[in-house]
PDB file of C-alpha atoms in Angstrom:
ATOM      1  CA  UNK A   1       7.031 125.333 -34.985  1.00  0.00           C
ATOM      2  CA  UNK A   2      10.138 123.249 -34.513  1.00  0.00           C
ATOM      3  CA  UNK A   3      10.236 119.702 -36.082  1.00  0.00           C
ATOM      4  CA  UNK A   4      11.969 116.659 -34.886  1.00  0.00           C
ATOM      5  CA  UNK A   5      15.591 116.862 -34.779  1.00  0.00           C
ATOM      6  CA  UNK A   6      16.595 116.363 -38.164  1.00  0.00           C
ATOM      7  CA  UNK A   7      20.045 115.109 -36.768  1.00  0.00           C
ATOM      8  CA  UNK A   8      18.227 112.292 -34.297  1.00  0.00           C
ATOM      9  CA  UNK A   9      15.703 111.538 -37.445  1.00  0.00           C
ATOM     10  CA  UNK A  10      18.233 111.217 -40.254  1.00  0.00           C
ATOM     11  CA  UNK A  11      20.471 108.968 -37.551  1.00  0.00           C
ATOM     12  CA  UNK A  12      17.289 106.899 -36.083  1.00  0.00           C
ATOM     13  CA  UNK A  13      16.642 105.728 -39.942  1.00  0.00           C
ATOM     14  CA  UNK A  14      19.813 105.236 -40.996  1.00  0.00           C
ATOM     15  CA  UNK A  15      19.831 102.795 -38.010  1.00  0.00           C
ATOM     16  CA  UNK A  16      16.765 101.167 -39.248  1.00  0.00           C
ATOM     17  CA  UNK A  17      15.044 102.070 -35.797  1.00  0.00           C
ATOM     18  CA  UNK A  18      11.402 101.899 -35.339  1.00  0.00           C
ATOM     19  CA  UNK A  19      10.589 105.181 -33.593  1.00  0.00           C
ATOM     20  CA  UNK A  20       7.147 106.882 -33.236  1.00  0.00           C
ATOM     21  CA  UNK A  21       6.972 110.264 -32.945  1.00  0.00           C
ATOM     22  CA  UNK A  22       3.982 111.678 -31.094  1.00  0.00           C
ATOM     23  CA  UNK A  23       2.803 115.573 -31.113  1.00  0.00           C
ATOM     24  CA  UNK A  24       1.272 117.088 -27.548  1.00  0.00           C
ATOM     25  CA  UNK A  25       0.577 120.635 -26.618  1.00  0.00           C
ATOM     26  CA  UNK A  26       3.379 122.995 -25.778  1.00  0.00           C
ATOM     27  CA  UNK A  27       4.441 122.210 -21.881  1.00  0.00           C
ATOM     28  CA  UNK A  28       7.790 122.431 -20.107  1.00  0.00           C
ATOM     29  CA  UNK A  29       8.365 119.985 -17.446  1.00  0.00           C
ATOM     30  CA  UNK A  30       8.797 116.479 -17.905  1.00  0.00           C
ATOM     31  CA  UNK A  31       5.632 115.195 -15.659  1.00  0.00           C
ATOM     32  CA  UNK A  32       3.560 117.463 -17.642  1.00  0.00           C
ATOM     33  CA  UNK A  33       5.062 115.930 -21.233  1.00  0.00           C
ATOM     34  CA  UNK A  34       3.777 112.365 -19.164  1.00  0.00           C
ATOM     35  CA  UNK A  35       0.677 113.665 -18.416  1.00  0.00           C
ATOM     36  CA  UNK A  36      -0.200 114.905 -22.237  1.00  0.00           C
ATOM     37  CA  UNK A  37       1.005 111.764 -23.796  1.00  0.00           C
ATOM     38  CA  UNK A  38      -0.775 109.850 -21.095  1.00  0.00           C
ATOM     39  CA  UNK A  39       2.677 107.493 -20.913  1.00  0.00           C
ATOM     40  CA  UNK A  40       4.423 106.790 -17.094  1.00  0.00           C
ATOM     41  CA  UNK A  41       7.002 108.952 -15.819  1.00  0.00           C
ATOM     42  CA  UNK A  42       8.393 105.830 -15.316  1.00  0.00           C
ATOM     43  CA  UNK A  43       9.228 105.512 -19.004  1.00  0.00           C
ATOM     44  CA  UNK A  44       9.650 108.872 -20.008  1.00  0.00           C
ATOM     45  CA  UNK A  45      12.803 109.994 -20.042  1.00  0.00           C
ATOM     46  CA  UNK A  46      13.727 113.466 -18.765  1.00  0.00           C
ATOM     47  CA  UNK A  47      17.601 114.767 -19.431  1.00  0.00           C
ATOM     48  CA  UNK A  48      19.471 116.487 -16.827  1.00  0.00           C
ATOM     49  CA  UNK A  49      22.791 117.815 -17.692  1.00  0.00           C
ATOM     50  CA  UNK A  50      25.415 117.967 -14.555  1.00  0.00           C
ATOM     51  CA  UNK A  51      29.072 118.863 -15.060  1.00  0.00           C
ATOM     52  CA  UNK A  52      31.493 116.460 -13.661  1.00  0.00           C
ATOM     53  CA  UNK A  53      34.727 118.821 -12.353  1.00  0.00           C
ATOM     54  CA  UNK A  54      34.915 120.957 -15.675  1.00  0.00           C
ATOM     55  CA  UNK A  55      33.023 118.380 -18.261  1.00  0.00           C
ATOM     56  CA  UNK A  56      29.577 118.201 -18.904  1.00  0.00           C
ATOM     57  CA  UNK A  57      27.576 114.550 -18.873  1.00  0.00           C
ATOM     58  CA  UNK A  58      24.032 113.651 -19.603  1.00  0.00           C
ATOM     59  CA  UNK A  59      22.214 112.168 -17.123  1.00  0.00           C
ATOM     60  CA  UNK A  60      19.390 110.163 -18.317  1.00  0.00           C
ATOM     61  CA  UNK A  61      16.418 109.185 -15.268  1.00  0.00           C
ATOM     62  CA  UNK A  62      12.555 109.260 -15.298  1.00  0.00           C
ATOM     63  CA  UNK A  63      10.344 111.909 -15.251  1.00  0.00           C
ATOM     64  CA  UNK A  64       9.100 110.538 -11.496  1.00  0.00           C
ATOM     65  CA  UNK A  65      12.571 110.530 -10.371  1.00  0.00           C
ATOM     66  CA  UNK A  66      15.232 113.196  -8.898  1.00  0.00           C
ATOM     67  CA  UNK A  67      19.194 112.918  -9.361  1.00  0.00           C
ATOM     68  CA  UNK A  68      20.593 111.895  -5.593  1.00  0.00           C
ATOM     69  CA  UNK A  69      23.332 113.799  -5.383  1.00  0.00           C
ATOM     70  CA  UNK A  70      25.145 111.497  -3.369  1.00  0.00           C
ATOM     71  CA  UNK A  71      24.475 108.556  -5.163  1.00  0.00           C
ATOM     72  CA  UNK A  72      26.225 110.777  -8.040  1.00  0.00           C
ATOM     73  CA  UNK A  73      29.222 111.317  -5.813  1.00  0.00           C
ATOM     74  CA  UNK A  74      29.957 107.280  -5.441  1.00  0.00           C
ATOM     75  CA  UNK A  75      29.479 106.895  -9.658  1.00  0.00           C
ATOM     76  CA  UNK A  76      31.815 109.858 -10.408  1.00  0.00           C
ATOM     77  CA  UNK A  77      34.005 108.547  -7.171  1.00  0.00           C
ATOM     78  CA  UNK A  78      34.489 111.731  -5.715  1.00  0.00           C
ATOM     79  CA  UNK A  79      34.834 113.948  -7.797  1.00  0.00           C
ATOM     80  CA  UNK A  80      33.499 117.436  -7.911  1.00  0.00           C
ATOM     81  CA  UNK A  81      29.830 116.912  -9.363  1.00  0.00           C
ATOM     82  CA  UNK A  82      27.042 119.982  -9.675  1.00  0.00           C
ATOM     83  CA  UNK A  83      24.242 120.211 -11.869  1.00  0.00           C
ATOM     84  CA  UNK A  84      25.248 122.308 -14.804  1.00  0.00           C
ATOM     85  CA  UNK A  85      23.801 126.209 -15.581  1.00  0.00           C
ATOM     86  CA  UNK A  86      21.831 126.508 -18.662  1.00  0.00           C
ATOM     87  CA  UNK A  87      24.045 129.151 -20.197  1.00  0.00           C
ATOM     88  CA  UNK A  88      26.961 126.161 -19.628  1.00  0.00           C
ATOM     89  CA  UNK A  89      25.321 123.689 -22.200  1.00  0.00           C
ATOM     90  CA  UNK A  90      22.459 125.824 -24.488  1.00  0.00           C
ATOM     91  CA  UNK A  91      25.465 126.207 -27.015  1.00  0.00           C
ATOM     92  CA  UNK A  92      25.975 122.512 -27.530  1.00  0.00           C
ATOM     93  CA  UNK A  93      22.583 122.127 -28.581  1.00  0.00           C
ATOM     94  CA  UNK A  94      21.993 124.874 -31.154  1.00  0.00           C
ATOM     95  CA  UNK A  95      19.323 122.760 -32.848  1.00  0.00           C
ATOM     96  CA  UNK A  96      17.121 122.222 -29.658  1.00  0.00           C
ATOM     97  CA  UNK A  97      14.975 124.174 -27.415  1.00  0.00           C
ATOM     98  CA  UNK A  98      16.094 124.633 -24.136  1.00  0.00           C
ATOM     99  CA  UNK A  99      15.444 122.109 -21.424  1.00  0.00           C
ATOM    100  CA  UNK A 100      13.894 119.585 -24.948  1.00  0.00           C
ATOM    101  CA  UNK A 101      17.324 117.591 -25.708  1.00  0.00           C
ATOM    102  CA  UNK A 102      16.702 113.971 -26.516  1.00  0.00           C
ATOM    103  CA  UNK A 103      18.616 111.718 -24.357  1.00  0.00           C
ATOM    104  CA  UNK A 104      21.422 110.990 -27.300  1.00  0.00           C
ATOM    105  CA  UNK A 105      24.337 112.584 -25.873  1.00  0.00           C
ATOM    106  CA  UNK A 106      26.415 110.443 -28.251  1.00  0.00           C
ATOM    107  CA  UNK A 107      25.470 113.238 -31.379  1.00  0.00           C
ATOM    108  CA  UNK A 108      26.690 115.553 -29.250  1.00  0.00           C
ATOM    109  CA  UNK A 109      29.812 113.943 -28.050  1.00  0.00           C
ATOM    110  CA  UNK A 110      28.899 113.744 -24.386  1.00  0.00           C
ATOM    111  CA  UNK A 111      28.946 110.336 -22.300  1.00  0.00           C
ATOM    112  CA  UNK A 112      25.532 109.382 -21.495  1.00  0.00           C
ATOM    113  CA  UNK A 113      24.383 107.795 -17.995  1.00  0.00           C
ATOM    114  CA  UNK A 114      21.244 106.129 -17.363  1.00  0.00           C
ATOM    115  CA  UNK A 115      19.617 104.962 -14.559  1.00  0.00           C
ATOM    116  CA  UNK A 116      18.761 101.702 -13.803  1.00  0.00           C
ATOM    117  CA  UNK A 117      15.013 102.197 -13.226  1.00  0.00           C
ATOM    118  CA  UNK A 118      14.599 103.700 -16.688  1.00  0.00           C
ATOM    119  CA  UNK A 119      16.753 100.996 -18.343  1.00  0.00           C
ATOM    120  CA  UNK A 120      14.202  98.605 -17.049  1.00  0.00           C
ATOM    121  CA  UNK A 121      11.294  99.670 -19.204  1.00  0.00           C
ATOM    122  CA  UNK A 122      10.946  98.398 -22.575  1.00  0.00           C
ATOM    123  CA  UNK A 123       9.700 101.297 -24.262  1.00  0.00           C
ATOM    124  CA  UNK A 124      11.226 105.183 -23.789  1.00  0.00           C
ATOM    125  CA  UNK A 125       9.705 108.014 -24.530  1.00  0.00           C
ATOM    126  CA  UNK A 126      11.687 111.313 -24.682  1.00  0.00           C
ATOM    127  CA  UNK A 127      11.228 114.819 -25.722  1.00  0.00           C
ATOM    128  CA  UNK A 128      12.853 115.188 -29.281  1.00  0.00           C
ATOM    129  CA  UNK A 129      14.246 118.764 -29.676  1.00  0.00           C
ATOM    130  CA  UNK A 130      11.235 120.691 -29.128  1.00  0.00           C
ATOM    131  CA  UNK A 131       8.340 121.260 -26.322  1.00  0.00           C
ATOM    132  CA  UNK A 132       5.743 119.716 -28.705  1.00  0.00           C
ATOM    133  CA  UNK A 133       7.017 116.471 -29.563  1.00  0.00           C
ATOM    134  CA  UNK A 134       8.398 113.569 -28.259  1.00  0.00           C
ATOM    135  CA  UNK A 135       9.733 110.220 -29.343  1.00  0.00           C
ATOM    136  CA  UNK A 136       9.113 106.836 -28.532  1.00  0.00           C
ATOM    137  CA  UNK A 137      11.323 103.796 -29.158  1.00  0.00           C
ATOM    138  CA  UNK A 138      12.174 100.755 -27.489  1.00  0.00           C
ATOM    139  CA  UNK A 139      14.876 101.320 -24.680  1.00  0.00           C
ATOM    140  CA  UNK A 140      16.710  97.881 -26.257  1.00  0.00           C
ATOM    141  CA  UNK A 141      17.223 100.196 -29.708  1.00  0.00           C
ATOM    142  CA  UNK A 142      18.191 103.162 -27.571  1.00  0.00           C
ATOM    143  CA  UNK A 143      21.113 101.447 -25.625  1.00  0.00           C
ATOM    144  CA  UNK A 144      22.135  99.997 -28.692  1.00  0.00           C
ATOM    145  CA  UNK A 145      23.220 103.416 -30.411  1.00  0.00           C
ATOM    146  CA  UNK A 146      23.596 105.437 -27.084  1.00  0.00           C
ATOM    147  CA  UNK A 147      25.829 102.566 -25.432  1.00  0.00           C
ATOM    148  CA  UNK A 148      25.125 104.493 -22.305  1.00  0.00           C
ATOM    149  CA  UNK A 149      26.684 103.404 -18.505  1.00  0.00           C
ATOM    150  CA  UNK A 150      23.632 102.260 -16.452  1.00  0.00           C
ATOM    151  CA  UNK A 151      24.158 102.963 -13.119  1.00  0.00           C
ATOM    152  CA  UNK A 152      21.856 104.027  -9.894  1.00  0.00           C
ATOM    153  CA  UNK A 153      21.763 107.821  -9.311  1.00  0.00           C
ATOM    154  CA  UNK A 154      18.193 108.977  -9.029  1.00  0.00           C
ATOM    155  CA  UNK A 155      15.900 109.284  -6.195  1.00  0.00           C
ATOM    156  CA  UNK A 156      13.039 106.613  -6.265  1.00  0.00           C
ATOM    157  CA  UNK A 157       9.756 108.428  -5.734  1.00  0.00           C
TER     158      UNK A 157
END
């Protein structure tokens, strides 16, 4: 069984970050992680990778919400924007299971965009690495290390 990120740990504490870390069943999609840790998909944060002409950025939105491709279009002002393949981004995150990357693009040196409905809530709560555990942290102490863009790109639901 895969532990928290010992990358996102060791950085969280040398931050002085209060983070909980909560264990659920193994699931895959990011309503089901809200549904086990009985949180909101309003506050739980689900990643979506998208590659922006030929570089890859982390999109950041909740769980309840879809990117709006058009939306993306007018933040990336026209340029060529597509949701990125697996097999394009699995290698920058040897130490995570697929589709389980924690929002923190900044570890992996990609620029990190999050939506303004999720910046909203005071708490996050993302999956950490692995289908079996998640994090949660205040969204104030997540924008302070991330120093992500906040813009508008998902799809209310």
């Amino acid at each position: 069984e895969m532990a928290i990120l010992v990358r996102l740990k060791t950085y969280l504490e040398e931050n002085g970050v209060d983070y909980q870390v909560l264990y659920h069943p193994r699931v895959y999609t990011a309503q089901e992680v809200a549904a086990v840790q009985h949180v909101s998909g309003k506050e739980l944060a689900k990643v979506v990778m998208i590659k922006v002409d030929n570089e890859l950025a982390m999109m950041v939105l909740p769980a309840s919400c879809m990117l709006d491709m058009d939306k993306l279009k007018r933040l990336f002002q026209g340029r060529r924007t597509k949701l990125a393949l697996e097999e394009e981004f699995q290698g920058l995150f040897p130490d995570c299971e697929i589709g389980a990357m924690p929002p923190f693009g900044n570890l992996y040196d990609l620029q990190v965009y999050v939506d303004t409905a999720l910046a909203e809530q005071p708490h996050i709560v993302f999956q950490a690495g692995s289908h079996v555990e998640t994090i949660s942290m205040a969204y104030s102490d997540f924008a302070n290390l991330v120093q992500p863009e906040v813009a508008d790109f998902a799809i209310r639901q």
